[in-house]
Amino acid sequence: MAKYELPPLPYSYDALEPHIDESTMKIHHTKHHQAYTDGLNETLIRINALSHKNYIIGILSDLNSVTEIARDAINFHGGGYENHRMFWESMKPNGGGKPGGRLADEIGVYFGSFSEFKEKFSKGTIAIQGSGWGWLVYNQTYSSLEFTITPNQTSPWTQRLVPLLGLDVWEHAYYLKYQNRRIDYVNAWWNVVNWPEIEERFLRVAS
Ligand code: MN3
């Protein structure tokens, strides 16, 4: 397997204005995401696993297969690489609104309604202590939708949960524009969610 490379953003750095500002997007992508990508490659080289047959999702789903000395680094950099790859695609200019189709129905089943889901996701994510992510995940064991949070860059895949929609609440994701007002960032972020993409992710895994 070739080295991992920073995936290009599917839109321009200023495309999510005014909700997420250009400077934040540029630094977040070219510095932070690049650093996780580099860290992942360096870790894989260190353990002679650059040719690991599995894509990073497979590795994260089975962290015990990684030699113990590198497990934390793979969790962090590999999670950081994959979480951010998904994050960029989870957003789009003129996004927001509500999901449709089967995902909308299932959100109704598991959360009561879309507004109840949104409230649970927002509250739970705003309340994360320190750095981490809020997630809508698909639990393949129970064929259910769940809200969960992970610390730092830990991926839901490490808990055998399929990430559908994640929100990065590290300060680097919002501090330039929102400073300490994480709640304002979270509320604004809903305006750029790429629901058609999240619906497709759900349909690919839902049984
Ligand atoms: Mn980030």
GROMACS .gro file of C-alpha atoms and ligand atoms in nm:
model
  208
    1MET     CA    1   0.000   0.000   0.000
    2ALA     CA    2   0.127   0.341  -0.088
    3LYS     CA    3   0.159   0.605   0.175
    4TYR     CA    4  -0.154   0.782   0.284
    5GLU     CA    5  -0.199   1.122   0.129
    6LEU     CA    6  -0.393   1.426   0.240
    7PRO     CA    7  -0.725   1.400   0.054
    8PRO     CA    8  -0.818   1.719  -0.129
    9LEU     CA    9  -1.110   1.918   0.004
   10PRO     CA   10  -1.419   1.864  -0.212
   11TYR     CA   11  -1.479   2.244  -0.216
   12SER     CA   12  -1.280   2.563  -0.172
   13TYR     CA   13  -1.153   2.680   0.166
   14ASP     CA   14  -1.403   2.964   0.179
   15ALA     CA   15  -1.700   2.755   0.062
   16LEU     CA   16  -1.846   2.702   0.409
   17GLU     CA   17  -1.845   3.072   0.499
   18PRO     CA   18  -1.992   3.226   0.706
   19HIS     CA   19  -2.047   2.916   0.920
   20ILE     CA   20  -1.689   2.791   0.907
   21ASP     CA   21  -1.433   3.051   0.806
   22GLU     CA   22  -1.167   3.023   0.538
   23SER     CA   23  -0.866   3.053   0.772
   24THR     CA   24  -0.990   2.778   0.998
   25MET     CA   25  -1.058   2.548   0.703
   26LYS     CA   26  -0.717   2.613   0.550
   27ILE     CA   27  -0.521   2.553   0.871
   28HIS     CA   28  -0.738   2.261   0.974
   29HIS     CA   29  -0.685   2.087   0.641
   30THR     CA   30  -0.328   2.176   0.545
   31LYS     CA   31  -0.174   2.167   0.894
   32HIS     CA   32  -0.381   1.949   1.126
   33HIS     CA   33  -0.509   1.687   0.884
   34GLN     CA   34  -0.166   1.681   0.717
   35ALA     CA   35  -0.006   1.616   1.056
   36TYR     CA   36  -0.233   1.315   1.125
   37THR     CA   37  -0.159   1.184   0.776
   38ASP     CA   38   0.216   1.221   0.829
   39GLY     CA   39   0.189   1.068   1.176
   40LEU     CA   40   0.001   0.768   1.038
   41ASN     CA   41   0.262   0.709   0.767
   42GLU     CA   42   0.551   0.748   1.012
   43THR     CA   43   0.391   0.502   1.252
   44LEU     CA   44   0.330   0.247   0.977
   45ILE     CA   45   0.693   0.280   0.864
   46ARG     CA   46   0.814   0.243   1.223
   47ILE     CA   47   0.640  -0.094   1.256
   48ASN     CA   48   0.714  -0.204   0.898
   49ALA     CA   49   0.343  -0.208   0.820
   50LEU     CA   50   0.323   0.039   0.538
   51SER     CA   51   0.213  -0.249   0.322
   52HIS     CA   52  -0.063  -0.348   0.566
   53LYS     CA   53  -0.323  -0.519   0.354
   54ASN     CA   54  -0.612  -0.340   0.519
   55TYR     CA   55  -0.716   0.016   0.461
   56ILE     CA   56  -0.701   0.221   0.780
   57ILE     CA   57  -1.067   0.142   0.861
   58GLY     CA   58  -0.977  -0.226   0.881
   59ILE     CA   59  -0.683  -0.152   1.109
   60LEU     CA   60  -0.886   0.071   1.339
   61SER     CA   61  -1.158  -0.195   1.359
   62ASP     CA   62  -0.902  -0.443   1.489
   63LEU     CA   63  -0.653  -0.237   1.689
   64ASN     CA   64  -0.539  -0.547   1.875
   65SER     CA   65  -0.381  -0.664   1.550
   66VAL     CA   66  -0.140  -0.371   1.579
   67THR     CA   67   0.177  -0.424   1.778
   68GLU     CA   68   0.128  -0.280   2.125
   69ILE     CA   69   0.405  -0.021   2.097
   70ALA     CA   70   0.224   0.146   1.808
   71ARG     CA   71  -0.139   0.096   1.907
   72ASP     CA   72  -0.189   0.437   2.065
   73ALA     CA   73  -0.020   0.609   1.772
   74ILE     CA   74  -0.236   0.427   1.518
   75ASN     CA   75  -0.546   0.507   1.722
   76PHE     CA   76  -0.451   0.874   1.728
   77HIS     CA   77  -0.302   0.939   1.384
   78GLY     CA   78  -0.505   0.678   1.199
   79GLY     CA   79  -0.822   0.799   1.366
   80GLY     CA   80  -0.724   1.158   1.292
   81TYR     CA   81  -0.660   1.075   0.929
   82GLU     CA   82  -0.988   0.892   0.875
   83ASN     CA   83  -1.209   1.114   1.094
   84HIS     CA   84  -1.102   1.424   0.903
   85ARG     CA   85  -1.132   1.253   0.564
   86MET     CA   86  -1.497   1.184   0.649
   87PHE     CA   87  -1.547   1.523   0.810
   88TRP     CA   88  -1.472   1.721   0.493
   89GLU     CA   89  -1.714   1.506   0.295
   90SER     CA   90  -1.978   1.541   0.565
   91MET     CA   91  -2.006   1.910   0.488
   92LYS     CA   92  -2.093   2.115   0.181
   93PRO     CA   93  -2.184   2.469   0.088
   94ASN     CA   94  -2.559   2.529   0.113
   95GLY     CA   95  -2.597   2.216   0.320
   96GLY     CA   96  -2.808   2.171   0.628
   97GLY     CA   97  -3.177   2.102   0.642
   98LYS     CA   98  -3.283   1.748   0.719
   99PRO     CA   99  -3.204   1.402   0.589
  100GLY     CA  100  -3.462   1.222   0.382
  101GLY     CA  101  -3.548   0.868   0.291
  102ARG     CA  102  -3.474   0.574   0.511
  103LEU     CA  103  -3.222   0.760   0.726
  104ALA     CA  104  -3.489   1.011   0.822
  105ASP     CA  105  -3.724   0.727   0.916
  106GLU     CA  106  -3.462   0.553   1.127
  107ILE     CA  107  -3.365   0.875   1.305
  108GLY     CA  108  -3.733   0.902   1.395
  109VAL     CA  109  -3.731   0.546   1.530
  110TYR     CA  110  -3.418   0.580   1.742
  111PHE     CA  111  -3.431   0.943   1.853
  112GLY     CA  112  -3.803   1.028   1.839
  113SER     CA  113  -3.772   1.300   1.576
  114PHE     CA  114  -3.508   1.490   1.382
  115SER     CA  115  -3.521   1.780   1.626
  116GLU     CA  116  -3.474   1.545   1.921
  117PHE     CA  117  -3.179   1.385   1.744
  118LYS     CA  118  -3.027   1.724   1.675
  119GLU     CA  119  -3.069   1.831   2.036
  120LYS     CA  120  -2.914   1.512   2.171
  121PHE     CA  121  -2.621   1.534   1.928
  122SER     CA  122  -2.559   1.903   1.997
  123LYS     CA  123  -2.584   1.879   2.375
  124GLY     CA  124  -2.369   1.569   2.395
  125THR     CA  125  -2.104   1.713   2.167
  126ILE     CA  126  -2.092   2.055   2.331
  127ALA     CA  127  -2.044   1.879   2.667
  128ILE     CA  128  -1.729   1.690   2.560
  129GLN     CA  129  -1.451   1.768   2.806
  130GLY     CA  130  -1.139   1.870   2.620
  131SER     CA  131  -1.093   1.751   2.263
  132GLY     CA  132  -1.303   1.495   2.081
  133TRP     CA  133  -1.581   1.417   1.840
  134GLY     CA  134  -1.958   1.375   1.853
  135TRP     CA  135  -2.099   1.103   1.626
  136LEU     CA  136  -2.406   0.960   1.469
  137VAL     CA  137  -2.311   0.594   1.428
  138TYR     CA  138  -2.465   0.276   1.297
  139ASN     CA  139  -2.445  -0.023   1.530
  140GLN     CA  140  -2.425  -0.328   1.307
  141THR     CA  141  -2.490  -0.569   1.594
  142TYR     CA  142  -2.829  -0.419   1.672
  143SER     CA  143  -2.896  -0.258   1.332
  144SER     CA  144  -2.956   0.064   1.521
  145LEU     CA  145  -2.859   0.427   1.509
  146GLU     CA  146  -2.683   0.573   1.812
  147PHE     CA  147  -2.522   0.894   1.930
  148THR     CA  148  -2.181   0.858   2.085
  149ILE     CA  149  -1.871   1.062   2.161
  150THR     CA  150  -1.505   0.972   2.136
  151PRO     CA  151  -1.206   1.141   2.301
  152ASN     CA  152  -0.922   1.299   2.104
  153GLN     CA  153  -0.898   1.125   1.763
  154THR     CA  154  -1.041   0.788   1.860
  155SER     CA  155  -1.254   0.655   1.576
  156PRO     CA  156  -1.592   0.484   1.627
  157TRP     CA  157  -1.448   0.199   1.420
  158THR     CA  158  -1.233   0.105   1.722
  159GLN     CA  159  -1.560   0.026   1.901
  160ARG     CA  160  -1.702  -0.158   1.600
  161LEU     CA  161  -1.941   0.128   1.534
  162VAL     CA  162  -1.981   0.264   1.182
  163PRO     CA  163  -1.939   0.643   1.174
  164LEU     CA  164  -2.206   0.816   0.968
  165LEU     CA  165  -2.167   1.178   1.076
  166GLY     CA  166  -1.898   1.323   1.300
  167LEU     CA  167  -1.840   1.668   1.443
  168ASP     CA  168  -1.488   1.777   1.539
  169VAL     CA  169  -1.490   1.988   1.855
  170TRP     CA  170  -1.117   2.027   1.899
  171GLU     CA  171  -1.051   2.397   1.952
  172HIS     CA  172  -0.854   2.403   1.625
  173ALA     CA  173  -1.187   2.343   1.448
  174TYR     CA  174  -1.347   2.666   1.567
  175TYR     CA  175  -1.132   2.886   1.788
  176LEU     CA  176  -1.028   3.145   1.525
  177LYS     CA  177  -1.388   3.240   1.457
  178TYR     CA  178  -1.578   3.137   1.766
  179GLN     CA  179  -1.309   3.150   2.038
  180ASN     CA  180  -1.450   2.973   2.344
  181ARG     CA  181  -1.808   2.966   2.208
  182ARG     CA  182  -1.824   2.601   2.111
  183ILE     CA  183  -2.203   2.617   2.126
  184ASP     CA  184  -2.214   2.880   1.849
  185TYR     CA  185  -1.986   2.668   1.631
  186VAL     CA  186  -2.200   2.357   1.681
  187ASN     CA  187  -2.520   2.546   1.604
  188ALA     CA  188  -2.367   2.698   1.289
  189TRP     CA  189  -2.227   2.363   1.172
  190TRP     CA  190  -2.574   2.218   1.117
  191ASN     CA  191  -2.604   2.463   0.824
  192VAL     CA  192  -2.329   2.288   0.631
  193VAL     CA  193  -2.411   1.921   0.694
  194ASN     CA  194  -2.412   1.724   0.368
  195TRP     CA  195  -2.718   1.508   0.434
  196PRO     CA  196  -2.726   1.337   0.093
  197GLU     CA  197  -2.375   1.204   0.165
  198ILE     CA  198  -2.477   1.084   0.513
  199GLU     CA  199  -2.782   0.911   0.366
  200GLU     CA  200  -2.560   0.729   0.117
  201ARG     CA  201  -2.325   0.616   0.393
  202PHE     CA  202  -2.620   0.482   0.588
  203LEU     CA  203  -2.765   0.294   0.291
  204ARG     CA  204  -2.428   0.131   0.222
  205VAL     CA  205  -2.416  -0.026   0.570
  206ALA     CA  206  -2.777  -0.061   0.683
  207SER     CA  207  -2.920  -0.408   0.676
  208MN3     MN  208  -0.964   1.848   1.360
   0.00000   0.00000   0.00000
